Coordinates of C-alpha atoms and ligand atoms in Angstrom, one line a residue:
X1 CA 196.1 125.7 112.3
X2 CA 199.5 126.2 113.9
X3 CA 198.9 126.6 117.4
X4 CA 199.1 123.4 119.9
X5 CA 196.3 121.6 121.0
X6 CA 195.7 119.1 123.6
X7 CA 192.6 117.2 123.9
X8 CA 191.5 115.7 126.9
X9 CA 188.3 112.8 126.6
X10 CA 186.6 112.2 129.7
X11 CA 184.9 108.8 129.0
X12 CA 187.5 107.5 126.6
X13 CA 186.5 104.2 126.8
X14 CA 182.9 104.5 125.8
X15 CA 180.7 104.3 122.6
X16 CA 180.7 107.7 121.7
X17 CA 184.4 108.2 121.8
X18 CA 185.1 104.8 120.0
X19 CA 182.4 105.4 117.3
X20 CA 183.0 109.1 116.5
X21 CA 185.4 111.2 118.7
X22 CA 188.5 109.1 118.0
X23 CA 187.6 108.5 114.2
X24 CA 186.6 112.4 113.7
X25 CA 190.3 112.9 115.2
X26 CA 192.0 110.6 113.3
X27 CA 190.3 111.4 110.0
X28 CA 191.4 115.0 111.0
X29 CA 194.8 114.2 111.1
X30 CA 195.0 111.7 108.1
X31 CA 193.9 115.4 106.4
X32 CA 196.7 117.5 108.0
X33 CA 193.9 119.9 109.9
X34 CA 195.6 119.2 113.1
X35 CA 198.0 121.2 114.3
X36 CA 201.5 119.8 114.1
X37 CA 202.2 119.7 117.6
X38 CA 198.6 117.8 119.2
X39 CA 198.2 115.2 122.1
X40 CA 194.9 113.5 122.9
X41 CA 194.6 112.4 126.4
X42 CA 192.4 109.4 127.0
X43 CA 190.9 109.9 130.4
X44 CA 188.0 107.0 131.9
X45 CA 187.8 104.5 134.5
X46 CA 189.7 101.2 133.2
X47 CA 192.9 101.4 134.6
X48 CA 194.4 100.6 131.2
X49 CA 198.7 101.6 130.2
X50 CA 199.2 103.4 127.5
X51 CA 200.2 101.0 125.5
X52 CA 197.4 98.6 126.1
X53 CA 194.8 101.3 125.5
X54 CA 196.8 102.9 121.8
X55 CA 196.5 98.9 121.0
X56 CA 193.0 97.6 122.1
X57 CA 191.4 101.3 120.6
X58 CA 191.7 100.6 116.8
X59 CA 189.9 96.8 117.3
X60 CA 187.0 99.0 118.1
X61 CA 187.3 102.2 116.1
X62 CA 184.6 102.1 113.4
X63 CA 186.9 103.1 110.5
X64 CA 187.7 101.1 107.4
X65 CA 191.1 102.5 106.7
X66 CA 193.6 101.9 109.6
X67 CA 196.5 102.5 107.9
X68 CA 198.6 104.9 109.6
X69 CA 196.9 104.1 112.9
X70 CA 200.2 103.7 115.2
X71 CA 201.7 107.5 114.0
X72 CA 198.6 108.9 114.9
X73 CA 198.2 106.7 118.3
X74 CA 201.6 107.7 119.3
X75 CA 200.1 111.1 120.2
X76 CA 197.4 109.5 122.6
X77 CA 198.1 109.3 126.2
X78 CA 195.9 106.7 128.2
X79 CA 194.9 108.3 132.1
X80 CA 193.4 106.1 134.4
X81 CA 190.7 108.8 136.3
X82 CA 187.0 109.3 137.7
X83 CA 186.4 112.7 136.6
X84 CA 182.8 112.3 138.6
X85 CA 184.6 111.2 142.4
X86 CA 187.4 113.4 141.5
X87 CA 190.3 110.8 141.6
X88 CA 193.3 111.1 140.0
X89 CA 192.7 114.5 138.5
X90 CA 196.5 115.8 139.8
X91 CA 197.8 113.2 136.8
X92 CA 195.9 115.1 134.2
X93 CA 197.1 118.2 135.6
X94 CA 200.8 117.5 135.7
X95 CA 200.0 115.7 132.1
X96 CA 199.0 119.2 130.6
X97 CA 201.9 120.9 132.5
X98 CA 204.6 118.5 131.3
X99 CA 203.3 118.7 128.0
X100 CA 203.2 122.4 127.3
X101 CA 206.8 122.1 129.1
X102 CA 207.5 120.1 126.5
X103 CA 206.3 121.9 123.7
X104 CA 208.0 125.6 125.7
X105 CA 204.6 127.3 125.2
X106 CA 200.6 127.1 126.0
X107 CA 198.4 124.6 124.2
X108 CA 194.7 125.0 123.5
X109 CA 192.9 122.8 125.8
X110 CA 189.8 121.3 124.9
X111 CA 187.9 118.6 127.8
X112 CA 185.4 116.9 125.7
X113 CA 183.0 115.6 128.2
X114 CA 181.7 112.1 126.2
X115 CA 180.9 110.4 129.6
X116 CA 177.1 109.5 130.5
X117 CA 175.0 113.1 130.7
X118 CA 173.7 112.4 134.5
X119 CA 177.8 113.2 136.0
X120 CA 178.1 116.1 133.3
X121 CA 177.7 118.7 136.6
X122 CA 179.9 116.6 138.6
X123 CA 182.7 116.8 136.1
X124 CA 182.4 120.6 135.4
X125 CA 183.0 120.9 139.2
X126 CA 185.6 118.9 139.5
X127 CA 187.4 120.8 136.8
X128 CA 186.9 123.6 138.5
X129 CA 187.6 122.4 142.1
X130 CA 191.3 121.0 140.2
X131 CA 191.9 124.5 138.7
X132 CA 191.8 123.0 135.7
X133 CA 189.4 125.9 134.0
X134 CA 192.1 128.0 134.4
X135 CA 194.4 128.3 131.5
X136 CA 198.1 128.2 131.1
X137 CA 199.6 131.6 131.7
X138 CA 199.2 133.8 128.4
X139 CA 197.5 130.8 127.2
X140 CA 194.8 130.4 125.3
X141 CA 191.3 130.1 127.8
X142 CA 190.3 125.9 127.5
X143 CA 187.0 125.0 125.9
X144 CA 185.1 122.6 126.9
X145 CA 182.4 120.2 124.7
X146 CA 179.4 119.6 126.2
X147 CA 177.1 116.2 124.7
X148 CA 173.6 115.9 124.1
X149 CA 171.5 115.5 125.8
X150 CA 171.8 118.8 128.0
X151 CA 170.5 117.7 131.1
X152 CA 167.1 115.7 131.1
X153 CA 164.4 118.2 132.0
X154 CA 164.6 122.5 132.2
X155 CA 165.6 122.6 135.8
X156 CA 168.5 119.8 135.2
X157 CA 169.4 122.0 132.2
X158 CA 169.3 125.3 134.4
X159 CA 171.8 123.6 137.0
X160 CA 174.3 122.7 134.3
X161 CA 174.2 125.8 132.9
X162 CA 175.3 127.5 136.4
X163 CA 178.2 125.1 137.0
X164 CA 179.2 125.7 133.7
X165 CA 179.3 129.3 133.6
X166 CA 180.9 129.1 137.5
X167 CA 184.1 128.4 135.7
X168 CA 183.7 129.1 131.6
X169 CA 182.4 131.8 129.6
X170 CA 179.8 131.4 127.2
X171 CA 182.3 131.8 124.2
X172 CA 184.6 128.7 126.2
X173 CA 181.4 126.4 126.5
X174 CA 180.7 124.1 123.0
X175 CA 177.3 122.3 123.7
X176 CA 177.1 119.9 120.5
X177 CA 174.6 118.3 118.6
X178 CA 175.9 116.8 115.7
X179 CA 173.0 116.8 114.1
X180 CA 174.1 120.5 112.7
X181 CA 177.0 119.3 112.3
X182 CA 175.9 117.4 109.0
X183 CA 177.2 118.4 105.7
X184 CA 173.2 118.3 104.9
X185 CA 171.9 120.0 107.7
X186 CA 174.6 123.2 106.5
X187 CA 172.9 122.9 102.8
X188 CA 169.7 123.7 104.5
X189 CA 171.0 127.4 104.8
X190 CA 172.3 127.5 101.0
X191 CA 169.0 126.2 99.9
X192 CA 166.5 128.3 101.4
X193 CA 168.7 131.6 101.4
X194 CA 171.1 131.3 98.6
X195 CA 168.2 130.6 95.9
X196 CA 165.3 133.2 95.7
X197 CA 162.8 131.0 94.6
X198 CA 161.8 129.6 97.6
X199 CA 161.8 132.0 100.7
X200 CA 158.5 133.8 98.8
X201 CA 156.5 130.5 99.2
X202 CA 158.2 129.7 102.5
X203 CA 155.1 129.7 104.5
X204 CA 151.6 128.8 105.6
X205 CA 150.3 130.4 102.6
X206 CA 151.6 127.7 100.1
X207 CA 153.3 125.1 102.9
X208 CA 150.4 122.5 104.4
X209 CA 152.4 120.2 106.5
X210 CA 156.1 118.9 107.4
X211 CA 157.6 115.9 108.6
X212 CA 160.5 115.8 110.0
X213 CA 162.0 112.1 110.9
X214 CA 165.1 110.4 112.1
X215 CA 164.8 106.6 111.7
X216 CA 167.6 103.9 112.8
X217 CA 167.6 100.0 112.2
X218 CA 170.0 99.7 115.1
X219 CA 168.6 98.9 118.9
X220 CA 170.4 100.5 121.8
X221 CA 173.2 98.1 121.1
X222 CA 175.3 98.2 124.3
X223 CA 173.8 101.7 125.2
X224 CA 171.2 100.0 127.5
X225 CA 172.2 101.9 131.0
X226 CA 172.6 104.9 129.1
X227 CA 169.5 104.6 126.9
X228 CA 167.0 103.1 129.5
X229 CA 167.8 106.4 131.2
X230 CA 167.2 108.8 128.9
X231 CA 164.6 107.5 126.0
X232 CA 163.7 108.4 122.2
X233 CA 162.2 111.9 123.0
X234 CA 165.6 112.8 125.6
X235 CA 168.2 111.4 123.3
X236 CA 167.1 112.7 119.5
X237 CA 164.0 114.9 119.7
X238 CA 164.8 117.4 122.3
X239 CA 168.0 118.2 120.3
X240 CA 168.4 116.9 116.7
X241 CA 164.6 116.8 115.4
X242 CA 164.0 120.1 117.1
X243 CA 167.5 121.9 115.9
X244 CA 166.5 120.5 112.3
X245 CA 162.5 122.2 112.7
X246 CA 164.0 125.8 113.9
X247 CA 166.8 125.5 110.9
X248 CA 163.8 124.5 108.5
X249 CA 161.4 127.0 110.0
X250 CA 164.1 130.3 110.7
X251 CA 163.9 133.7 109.6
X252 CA 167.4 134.4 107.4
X253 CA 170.1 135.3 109.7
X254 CA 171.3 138.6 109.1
X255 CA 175.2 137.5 108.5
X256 CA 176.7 133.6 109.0
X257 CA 178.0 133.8 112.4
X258 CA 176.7 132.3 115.8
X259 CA 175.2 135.1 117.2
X260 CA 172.7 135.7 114.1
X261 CA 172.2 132.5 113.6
X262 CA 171.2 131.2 117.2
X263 CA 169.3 134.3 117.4
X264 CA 166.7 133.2 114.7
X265 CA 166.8 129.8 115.5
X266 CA 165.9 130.7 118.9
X267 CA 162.9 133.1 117.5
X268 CA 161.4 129.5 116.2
X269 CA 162.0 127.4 119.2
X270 CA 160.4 130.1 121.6
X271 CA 157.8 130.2 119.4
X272 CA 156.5 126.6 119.2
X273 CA 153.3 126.0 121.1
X274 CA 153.6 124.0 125.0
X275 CA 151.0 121.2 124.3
X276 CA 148.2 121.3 126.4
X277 CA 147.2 117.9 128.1
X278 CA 144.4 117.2 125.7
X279 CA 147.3 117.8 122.7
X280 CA 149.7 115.7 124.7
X281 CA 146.6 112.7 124.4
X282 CA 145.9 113.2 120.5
X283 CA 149.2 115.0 119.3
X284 CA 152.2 112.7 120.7
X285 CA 152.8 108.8 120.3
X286 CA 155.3 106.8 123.1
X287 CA 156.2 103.1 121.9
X288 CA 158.6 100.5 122.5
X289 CA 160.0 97.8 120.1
X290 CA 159.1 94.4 121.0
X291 CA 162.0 92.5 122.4
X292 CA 163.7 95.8 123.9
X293 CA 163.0 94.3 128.1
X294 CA 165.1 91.3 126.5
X295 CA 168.6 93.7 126.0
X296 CA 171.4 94.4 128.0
X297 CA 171.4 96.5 131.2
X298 CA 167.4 97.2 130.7
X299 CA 165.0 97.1 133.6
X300 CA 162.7 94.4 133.1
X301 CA 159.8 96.3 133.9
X302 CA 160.8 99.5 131.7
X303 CA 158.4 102.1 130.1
X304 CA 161.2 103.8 128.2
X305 CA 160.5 105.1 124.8
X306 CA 162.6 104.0 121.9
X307 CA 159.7 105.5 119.2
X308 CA 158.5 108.8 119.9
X309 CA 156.4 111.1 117.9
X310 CA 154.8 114.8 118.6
X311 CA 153.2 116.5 116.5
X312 CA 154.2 120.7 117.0
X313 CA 153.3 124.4 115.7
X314 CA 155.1 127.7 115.4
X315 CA 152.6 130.2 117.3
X316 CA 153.9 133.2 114.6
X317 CA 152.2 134.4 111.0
X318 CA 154.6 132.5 109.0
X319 CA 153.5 129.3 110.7
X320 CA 150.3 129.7 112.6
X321 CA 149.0 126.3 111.5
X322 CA 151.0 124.4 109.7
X323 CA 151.7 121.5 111.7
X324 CA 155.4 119.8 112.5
X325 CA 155.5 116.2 112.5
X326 CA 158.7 115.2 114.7
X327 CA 159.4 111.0 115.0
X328 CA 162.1 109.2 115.5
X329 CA 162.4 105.7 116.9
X330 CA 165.2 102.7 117.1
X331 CA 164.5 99.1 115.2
X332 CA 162.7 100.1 112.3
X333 CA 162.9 98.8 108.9
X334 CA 165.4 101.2 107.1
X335 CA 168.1 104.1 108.4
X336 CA 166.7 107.5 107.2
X337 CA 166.5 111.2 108.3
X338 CA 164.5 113.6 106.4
X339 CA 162.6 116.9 106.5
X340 CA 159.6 117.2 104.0
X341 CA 157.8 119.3 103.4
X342 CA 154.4 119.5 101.8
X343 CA 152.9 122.0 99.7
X344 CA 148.9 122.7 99.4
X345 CA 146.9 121.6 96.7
X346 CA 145.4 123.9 94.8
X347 CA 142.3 123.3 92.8
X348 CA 143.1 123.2 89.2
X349 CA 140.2 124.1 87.4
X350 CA 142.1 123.0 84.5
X351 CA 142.7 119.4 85.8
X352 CA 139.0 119.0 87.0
X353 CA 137.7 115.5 87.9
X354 CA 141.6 114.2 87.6
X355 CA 143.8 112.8 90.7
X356 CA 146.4 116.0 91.5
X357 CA 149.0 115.9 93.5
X358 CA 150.7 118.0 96.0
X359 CA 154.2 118.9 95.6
X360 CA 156.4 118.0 98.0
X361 CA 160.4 119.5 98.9
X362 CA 162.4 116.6 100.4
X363 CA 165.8 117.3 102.3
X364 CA 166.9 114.4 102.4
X365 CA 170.0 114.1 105.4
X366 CA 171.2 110.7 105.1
X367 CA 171.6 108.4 103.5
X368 CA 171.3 109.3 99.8
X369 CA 171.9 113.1 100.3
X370 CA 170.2 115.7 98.5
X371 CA 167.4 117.6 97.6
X372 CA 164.4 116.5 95.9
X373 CA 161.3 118.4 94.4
X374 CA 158.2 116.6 93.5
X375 CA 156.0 117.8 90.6
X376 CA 153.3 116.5 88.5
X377 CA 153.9 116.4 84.8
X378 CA 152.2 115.2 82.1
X379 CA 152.2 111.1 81.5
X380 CA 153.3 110.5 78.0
X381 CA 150.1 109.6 76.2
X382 CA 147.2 110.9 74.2
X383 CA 145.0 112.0 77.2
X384 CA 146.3 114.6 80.0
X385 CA 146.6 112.7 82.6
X386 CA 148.9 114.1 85.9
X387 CA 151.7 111.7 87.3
X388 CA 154.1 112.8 90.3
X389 CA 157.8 112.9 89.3
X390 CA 160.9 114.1 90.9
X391 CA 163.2 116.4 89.9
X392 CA 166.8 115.5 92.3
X393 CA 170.1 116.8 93.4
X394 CA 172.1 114.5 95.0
X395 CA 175.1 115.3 96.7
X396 CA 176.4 111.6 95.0
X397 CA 176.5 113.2 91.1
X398 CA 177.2 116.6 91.7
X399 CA 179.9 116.8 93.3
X400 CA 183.0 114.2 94.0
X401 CA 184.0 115.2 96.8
X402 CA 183.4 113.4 99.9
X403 CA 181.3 114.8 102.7
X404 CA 183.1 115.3 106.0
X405 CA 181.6 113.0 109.0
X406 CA 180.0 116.1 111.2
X407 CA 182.1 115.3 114.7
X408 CA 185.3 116.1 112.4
X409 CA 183.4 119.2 111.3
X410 CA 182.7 120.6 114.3
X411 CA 186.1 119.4 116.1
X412 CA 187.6 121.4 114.1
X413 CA 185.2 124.4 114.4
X414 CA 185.7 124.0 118.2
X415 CA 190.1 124.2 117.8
X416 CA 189.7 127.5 115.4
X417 CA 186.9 129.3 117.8
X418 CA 183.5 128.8 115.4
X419 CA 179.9 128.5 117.4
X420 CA 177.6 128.9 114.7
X421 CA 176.9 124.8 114.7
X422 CA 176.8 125.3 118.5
X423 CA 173.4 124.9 120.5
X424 CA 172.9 127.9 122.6
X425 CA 172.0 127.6 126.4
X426 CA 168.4 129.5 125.9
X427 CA 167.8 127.1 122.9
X428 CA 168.0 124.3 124.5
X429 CA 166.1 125.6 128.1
X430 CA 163.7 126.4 125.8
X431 CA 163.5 122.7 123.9
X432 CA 162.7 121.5 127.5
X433 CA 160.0 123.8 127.8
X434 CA 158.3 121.7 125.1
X435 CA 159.7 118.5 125.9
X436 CA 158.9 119.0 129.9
X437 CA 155.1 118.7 129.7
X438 CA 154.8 116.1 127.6
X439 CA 157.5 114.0 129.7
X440 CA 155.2 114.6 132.6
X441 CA 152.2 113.6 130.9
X442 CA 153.7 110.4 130.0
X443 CA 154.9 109.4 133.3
X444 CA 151.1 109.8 134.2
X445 CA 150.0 107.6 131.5
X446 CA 148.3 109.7 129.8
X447 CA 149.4 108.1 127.0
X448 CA 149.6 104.7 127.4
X449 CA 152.9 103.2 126.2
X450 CA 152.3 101.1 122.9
X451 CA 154.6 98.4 120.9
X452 CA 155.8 98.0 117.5
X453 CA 157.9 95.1 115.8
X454 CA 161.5 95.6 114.9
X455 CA 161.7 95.8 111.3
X456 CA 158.6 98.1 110.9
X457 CA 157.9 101.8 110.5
X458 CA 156.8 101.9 113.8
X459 CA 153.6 101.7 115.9
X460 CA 150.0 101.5 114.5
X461 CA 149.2 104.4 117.0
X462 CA 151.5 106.5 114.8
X463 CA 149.7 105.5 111.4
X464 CA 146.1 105.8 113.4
X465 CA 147.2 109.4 114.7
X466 CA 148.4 111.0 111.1
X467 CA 145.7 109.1 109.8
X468 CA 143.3 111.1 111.8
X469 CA 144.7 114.5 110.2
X470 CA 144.0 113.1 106.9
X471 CA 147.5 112.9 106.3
X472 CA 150.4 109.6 105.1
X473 CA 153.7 109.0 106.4
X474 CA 155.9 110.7 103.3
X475 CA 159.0 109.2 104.4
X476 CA 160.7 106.7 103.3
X477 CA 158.2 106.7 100.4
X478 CA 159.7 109.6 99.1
X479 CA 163.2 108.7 99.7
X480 CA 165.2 110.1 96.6
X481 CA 168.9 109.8 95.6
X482 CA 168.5 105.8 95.3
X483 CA 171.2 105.8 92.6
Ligands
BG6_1 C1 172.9 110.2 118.8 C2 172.0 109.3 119.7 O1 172.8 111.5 119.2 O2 172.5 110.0 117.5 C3 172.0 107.9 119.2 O3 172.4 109.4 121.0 C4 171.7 107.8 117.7 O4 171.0 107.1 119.9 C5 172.6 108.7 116.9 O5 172.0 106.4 117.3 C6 172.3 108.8 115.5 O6 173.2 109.6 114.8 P1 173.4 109.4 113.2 O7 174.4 110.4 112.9 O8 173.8 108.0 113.0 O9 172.1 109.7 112.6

């Protein structure tokens, strides 16, 4: 990549940047996929110097290896700006200017907006208002990185989407989810379209169920304003469990590019069914842990989710009743994301009278990556008698080389152009067509807000309500890759 590139952060100072933008960078550059001639500019609130800010960032950075740190700080420039009240936004303009001055020719500009999602519109427009849309002359247009999550309900969305396009065009807007970002999440193409054995039983004719959850053991840590705001469904859901159900659920794309692919994935997620109220009561689950009024920056009186679970279907012949089971939730016992999916039993007449089992596909995103495949086989012995057994690929054995960290993935796909690992405006209006009625019914109570104990699986209502299907929780039972 030999063409300059500038950076510019707006909310420099916060978790996202510290925990993945400026690591993502740095890792970038520790590999030599930044271009020779890059600046970062540091844009937030704290009016910190430079030299403070270049200092103070790598005490927070979580990275193991600093070494090298102060070469690669040396291109980071701390401003002091509001990018929501529009103050200061001349310094970041002259900054640009004086650097491509500097360097006697355009940069690529990239504005990665990491600041909290409710100013998002305020700080397209102020981009705009400052000109700063507009690119250098014979320059490269600037890009611009949207976070998740894309406004909190359809008509928020809608209105982001119209101040974005007011000043970039759809190929200069990045709306991320790093969720496809994942070295995982990619394999999920491989898998189902690079190996003919599985598109042929890829459907409600052989598949009975799938489960597709994101669990953390962390709390909202220092997130609270942020998080009290937004809640389970509005920060992982709407975007990563429902990006991970249209990749697992997707006709093949006809090549590997953005346009085919955010075609079929938006086929899927047009396709899934807008819970009726009765659904919303027996289909989705709303909890919070115990102890979560006790952190930082939380209203005392709070009825934020940090567990949410719906249950979904794809209204198309592939899918028509197959149920999706989508959970995620903060403070639970373990750190796991997985899709599995569960095949139909079939009556053996063979194995009459014995306990069969149903085989299951795991994709299994972190941690332990891979793919597993449960069978039953034979247990050793003198009777036939059917045991489950799992037959693995895990990304640990087979190959040694390390997985990229999906931010420096998709930085990188931003600097060279690339939007297949993009969201797409339409697929993400229509998330919030799902997401919207069940948000509504929840603020009515219409399902009353339960509790669960850190360091569980989550709330009893969400054992009670697979229960009722006649269905178990498969993960983390069938967690594979423990090596
Ligand atoms: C983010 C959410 O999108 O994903 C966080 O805002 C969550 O609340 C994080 O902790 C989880 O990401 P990962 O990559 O650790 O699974």
């Amino acid at each position: 990549m030999a063409n300059p590139v500038i950076f510019v952060i707006f909310g420099a100072t916060g978790n996202l940047a510290k925990k993945r933008i400026f690591p993502a960078l740095f890792a970038l550059w520790k590999q030599n996929l930044l271009p020779p001639k890059f600046k970062i500019a540091a844009a937030a609130r704290t009016p910190f110097t430079n030299q403070v800010f270049r200092k103070i960032l790598p005490q927070h950075l979580e990275i193991e290896n600093k070494e090298r740190w102060d070469e690669f700080a040396a291109n980071i420039d701390y401003l002091p700006l509001d990018v929501a009240r529009d103050f200061n936004l001349k310094d970041l303009s002259l900054f640009l200017d004086d650097f491509e001055k500097s360097l006697g020719s355009c940069a690529q500009r990239i504005f990665y907006m990491a600041v909290a999602p409710d100013i998002f519109e305020k700080a397209v427009d102020t981009l705009g208002k400052n000109n700063l849309h507009q690119n250098c002359a014979h320059g490269k247009k600037p890009r611009i990185i949207i976070e998740k999550p894309f406004g909190r309900d359809l008509k928020s969305a809608q209105s982001l989407n119209v101040s974005l396009i007011k000043y970039f065009a759809q190929n200069q807007i990045y709306r991320i989810d790093h969720y496809l970002g994942k070295e995982t999440v990619q394999n999920i193409f491989a898998f189902r379209f690079a190996n003919e054995i599985f598109e042929p039983i890829w459907s409600n004719q052989y598949i009975e169920s799938v489960q597709v959850t994101t669990a953390e053991a962390i709390g909202v840590e220092t997130r609270g304003e942020f998080y009290d705001k937004t809640g389970a469904m509005r920060d992982i859901l709407q975007n990563h469990l429902i990006q991970l159900m249209a990749l697992v659920a997707m006709d093949a794309p006809e090549k590997f590019e953005a346009a085919s692919i955010n075609a079929k994935k938006l086929g899927i997620i047009k396709s899934i069914r807008k819970l009726s109220a009765s659904e919303i009561k027996t289909g989705t689950v709303r909890a919070q842990y115990e102890g979560y009024l006790l952190e930082e920056k939380i209203s005392p009186d709070s009825q934020t989710e940090t567990y949410a679970l719906t249950k979904l279907f794809i209204d198309t012949p592939r899918w028509q009743g197959v149920p999706f089971y989508l959970r995620t939730g903060k403070k639970l016992e373990g750190k796991v994301t997985s899709i599995i999916i569960q095949f139909k039993e079939k009556d053996h007449k063979l194995f009459e009278g014995q306990k069969t089992f149903p085989n299951h596909i795991t994709i299994q995103i972190q941690p332990n990556e891979g793919i597993g495949v449960q069978l039953a086989a034979k247990k050793p012995g003198l009777s036939m008698e059917l045991e489950p057994v799992d037959m693995e690929f895990c990304y640990k054995t087979s190959f040694d080389t390390p997985q990229p960290e999906a931010y420096e993935r998709l930085l990188l796909d931003v600097m060279l152009g690339d939007q297949s690992l993009f969201m797409s405006e339409e697929a993400i209006e229509e998330a919030w067509k799902i997401i919207d009625p069940i948000e509504e019914a929840w603020n009515k109570n219409l399902v009353p807000l339960t509790t669960y104990k850190p360091g569980t699986w989550g709330p009893k209502t969400a054992d009670d309500l697979i229960k009722k299907d006649g269905r178990r929780w498969l993960a983390p039972i069938l967690t594979i890759c423990k090596i």
